[in-house]
Tab-separated table of C-alpha atoms in Angstrom:
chain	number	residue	atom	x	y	z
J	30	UNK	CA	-317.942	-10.094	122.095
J	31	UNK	CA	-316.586	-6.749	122.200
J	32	UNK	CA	-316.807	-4.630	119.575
J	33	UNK	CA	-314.220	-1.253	118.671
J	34	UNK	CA	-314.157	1.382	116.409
J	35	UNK	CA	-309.887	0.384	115.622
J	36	UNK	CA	-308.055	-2.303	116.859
J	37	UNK	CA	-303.719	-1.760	116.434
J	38	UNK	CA	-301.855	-5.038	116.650
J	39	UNK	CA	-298.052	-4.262	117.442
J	40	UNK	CA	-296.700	-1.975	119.818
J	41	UNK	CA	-293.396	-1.043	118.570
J	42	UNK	CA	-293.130	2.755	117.520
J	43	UNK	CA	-295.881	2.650	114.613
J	44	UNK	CA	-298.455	0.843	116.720
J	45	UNK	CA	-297.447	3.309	119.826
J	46	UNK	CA	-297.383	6.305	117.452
J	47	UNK	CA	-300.587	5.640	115.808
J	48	UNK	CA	-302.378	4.970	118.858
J	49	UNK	CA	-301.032	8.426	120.217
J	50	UNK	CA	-302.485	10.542	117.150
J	51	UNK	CA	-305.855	8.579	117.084
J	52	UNK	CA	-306.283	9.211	120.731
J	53	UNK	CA	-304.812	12.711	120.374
J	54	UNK	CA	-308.089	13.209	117.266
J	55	UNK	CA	-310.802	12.153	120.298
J	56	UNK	CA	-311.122	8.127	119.262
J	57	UNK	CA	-311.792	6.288	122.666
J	58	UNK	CA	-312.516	3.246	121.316
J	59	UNK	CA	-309.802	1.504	120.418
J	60	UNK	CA	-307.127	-1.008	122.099
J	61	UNK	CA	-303.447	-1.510	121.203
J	62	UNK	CA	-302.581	-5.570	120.806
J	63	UNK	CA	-299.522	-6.195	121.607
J	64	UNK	CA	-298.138	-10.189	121.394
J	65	UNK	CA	-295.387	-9.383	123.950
J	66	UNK	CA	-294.536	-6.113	125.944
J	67	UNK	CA	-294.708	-2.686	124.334
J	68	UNK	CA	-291.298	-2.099	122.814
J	69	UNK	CA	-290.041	-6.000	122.937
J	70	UNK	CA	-288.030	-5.811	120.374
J	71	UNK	CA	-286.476	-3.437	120.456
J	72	UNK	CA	-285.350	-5.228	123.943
J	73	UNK	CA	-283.866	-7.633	121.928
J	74	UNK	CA	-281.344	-5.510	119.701
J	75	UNK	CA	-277.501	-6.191	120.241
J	76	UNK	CA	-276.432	-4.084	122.718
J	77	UNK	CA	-273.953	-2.258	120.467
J	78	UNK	CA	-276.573	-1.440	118.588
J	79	UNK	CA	-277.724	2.237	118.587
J	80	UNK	CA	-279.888	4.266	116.125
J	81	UNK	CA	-278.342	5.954	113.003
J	82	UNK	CA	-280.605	9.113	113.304
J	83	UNK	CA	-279.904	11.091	116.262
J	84	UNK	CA	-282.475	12.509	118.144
J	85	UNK	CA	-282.737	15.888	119.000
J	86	UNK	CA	-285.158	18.297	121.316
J	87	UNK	CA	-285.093	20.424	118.549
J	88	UNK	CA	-282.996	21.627	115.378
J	89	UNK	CA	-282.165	24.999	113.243
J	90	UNK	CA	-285.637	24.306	110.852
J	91	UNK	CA	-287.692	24.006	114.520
J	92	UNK	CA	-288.888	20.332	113.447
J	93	UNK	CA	-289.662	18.081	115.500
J	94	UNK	CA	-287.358	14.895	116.693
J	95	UNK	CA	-286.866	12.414	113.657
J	96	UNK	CA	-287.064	9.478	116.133
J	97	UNK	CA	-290.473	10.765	118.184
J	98	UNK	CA	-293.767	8.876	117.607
J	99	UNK	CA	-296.175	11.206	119.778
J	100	UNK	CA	-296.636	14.967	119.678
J	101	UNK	CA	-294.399	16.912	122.082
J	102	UNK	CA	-292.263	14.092	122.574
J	103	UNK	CA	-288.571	13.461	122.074
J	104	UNK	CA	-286.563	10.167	122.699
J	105	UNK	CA	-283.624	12.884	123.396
J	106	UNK	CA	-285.361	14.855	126.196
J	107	UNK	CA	-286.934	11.716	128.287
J	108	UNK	CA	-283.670	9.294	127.345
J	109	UNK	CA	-281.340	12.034	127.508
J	110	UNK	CA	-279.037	10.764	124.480
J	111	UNK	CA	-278.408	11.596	121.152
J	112	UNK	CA	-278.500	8.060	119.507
J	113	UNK	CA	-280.534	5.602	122.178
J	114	UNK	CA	-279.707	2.129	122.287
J	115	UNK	CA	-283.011	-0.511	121.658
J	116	UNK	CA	-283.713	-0.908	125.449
J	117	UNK	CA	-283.473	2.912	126.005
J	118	UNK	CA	-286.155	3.117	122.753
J	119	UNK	CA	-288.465	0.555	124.377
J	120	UNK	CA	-287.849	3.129	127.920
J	121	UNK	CA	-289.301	5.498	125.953
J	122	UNK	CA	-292.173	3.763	124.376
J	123	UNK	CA	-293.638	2.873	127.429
J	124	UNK	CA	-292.911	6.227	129.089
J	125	UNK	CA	-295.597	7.222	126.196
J	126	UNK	CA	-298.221	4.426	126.617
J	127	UNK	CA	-297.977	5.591	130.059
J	128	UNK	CA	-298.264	9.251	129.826
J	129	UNK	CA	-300.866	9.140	127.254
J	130	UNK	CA	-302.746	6.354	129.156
J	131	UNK	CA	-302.636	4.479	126.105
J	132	UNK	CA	-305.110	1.422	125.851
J	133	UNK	CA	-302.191	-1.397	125.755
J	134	UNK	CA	-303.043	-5.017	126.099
J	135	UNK	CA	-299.702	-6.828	126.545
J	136	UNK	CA	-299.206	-10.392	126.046
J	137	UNK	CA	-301.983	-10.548	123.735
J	138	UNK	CA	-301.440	-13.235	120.587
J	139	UNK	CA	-303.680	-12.441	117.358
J	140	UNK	CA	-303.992	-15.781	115.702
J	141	UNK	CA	-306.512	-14.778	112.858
J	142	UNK	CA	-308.134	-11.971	111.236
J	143	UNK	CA	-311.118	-12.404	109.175
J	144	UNK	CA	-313.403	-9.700	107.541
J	145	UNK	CA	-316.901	-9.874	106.558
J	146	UNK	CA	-319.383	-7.855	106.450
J	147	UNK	CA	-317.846	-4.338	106.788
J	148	UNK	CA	-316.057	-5.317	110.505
J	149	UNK	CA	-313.061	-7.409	111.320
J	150	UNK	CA	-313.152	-10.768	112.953
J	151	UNK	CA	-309.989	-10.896	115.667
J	152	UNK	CA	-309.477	-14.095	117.225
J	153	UNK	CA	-307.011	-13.922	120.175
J	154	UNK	CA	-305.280	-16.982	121.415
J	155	UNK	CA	-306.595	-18.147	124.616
J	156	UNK	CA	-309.372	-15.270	124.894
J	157	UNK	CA	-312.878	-13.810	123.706
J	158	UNK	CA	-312.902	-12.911	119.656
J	159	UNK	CA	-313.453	-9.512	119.525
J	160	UNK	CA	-314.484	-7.036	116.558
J	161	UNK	CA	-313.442	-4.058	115.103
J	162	UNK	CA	-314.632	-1.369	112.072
J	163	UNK	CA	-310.689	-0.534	111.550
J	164	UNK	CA	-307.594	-2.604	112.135
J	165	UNK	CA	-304.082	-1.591	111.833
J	166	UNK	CA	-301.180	-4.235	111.455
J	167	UNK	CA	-298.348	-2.397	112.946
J	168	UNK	CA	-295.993	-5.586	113.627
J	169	UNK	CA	-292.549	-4.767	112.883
J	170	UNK	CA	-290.396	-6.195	110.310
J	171	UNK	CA	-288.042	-6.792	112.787
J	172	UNK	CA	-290.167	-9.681	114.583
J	173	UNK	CA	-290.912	-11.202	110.973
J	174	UNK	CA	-287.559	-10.904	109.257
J	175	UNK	CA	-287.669	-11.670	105.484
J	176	UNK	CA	-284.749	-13.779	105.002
J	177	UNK	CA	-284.637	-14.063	101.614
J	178	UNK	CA	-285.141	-10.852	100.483
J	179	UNK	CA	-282.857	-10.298	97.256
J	180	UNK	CA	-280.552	-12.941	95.352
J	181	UNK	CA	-277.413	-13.693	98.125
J	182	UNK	CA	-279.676	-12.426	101.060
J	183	UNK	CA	-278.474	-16.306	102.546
J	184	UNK	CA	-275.208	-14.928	102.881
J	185	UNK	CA	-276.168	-11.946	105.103
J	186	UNK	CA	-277.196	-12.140	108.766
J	187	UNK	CA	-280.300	-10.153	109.652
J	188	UNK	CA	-279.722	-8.289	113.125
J	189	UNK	CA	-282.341	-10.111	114.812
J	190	UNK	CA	-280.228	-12.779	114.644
J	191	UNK	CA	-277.219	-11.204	115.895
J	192	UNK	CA	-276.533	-12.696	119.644
């Protein structure tokens, strides 16, 4: 069984980002989980569907781009638009797995967690169980819509819905 110090499940931009700073702080070993490919859902968005913040290479304050999940990164620069569309977001998340070297293992279903015994207990559909000190749920909200979220929520349409 093999055994990590962190284990991410969901490679969207939190799972992607938090890998990126971990590795960027010296851990080694750790894996990022991902059920699909790195950035599927955002493959999946409407295609009129772009992001409300824009993303920029840099601003007046010299901050950093509001849509970037890895240090010295910008969706803006390596997508070369202000306000990307889902598949260009999911470009750019696996231009960063990539560049980083990340540790992504795509196509991989989690289909329990346990803990006992100060380490977590991940079983992985058709594959070994393996353990880890840390875990970190990063799957989106997007791939587990709450549909019922506030009184007349059944009237609304949640965009992963949209066709």
């Amino acid at each position: 069984m093999k055994n990590y110090d962190v284990v991410i499940v969901g490679a969207g931009p939190a799972g992607v980002g938090i890998t990126s700073m971990l590795k960027d702080f010296g851990v080694e070993n750790m894996t990022l989980l991902e059920k699909g490919k790195v950035g599927e859902s955002f493959e999946k968005w409407p295609e009129e569907m772009r992001f409300i913040t824009p993303s920029f290479t840099t601003n007046f304050w010299s901050q950093m781009d509001l849509n970037s999940i890895a240090t010295g990164t910008s969706p803006a620069f390596t997508l070369e638009t202000e306000h990307p569309t889902g598949k260009e977001y999911a470009k750019y998340l696996r231009t960063i797995t990539e560049y980083f070297e990340l540790p992504v293992k795509e196509n991989t279903n989690v289909e329990n967690v346990d803990y006992t015994e100060g380490q977590f207990k991940i079983d992985i559909k058709n594959e070994e169980t393996i353990k880890s000190r840390f875990l970190i749920w990063a799957a989106g909200e997007y791939q587990y819509p709450d549909l019922n979220a506030f009184k007349g929520s059944q009237l609304c349409l949640h965009n992963s819905k949209v066709k």
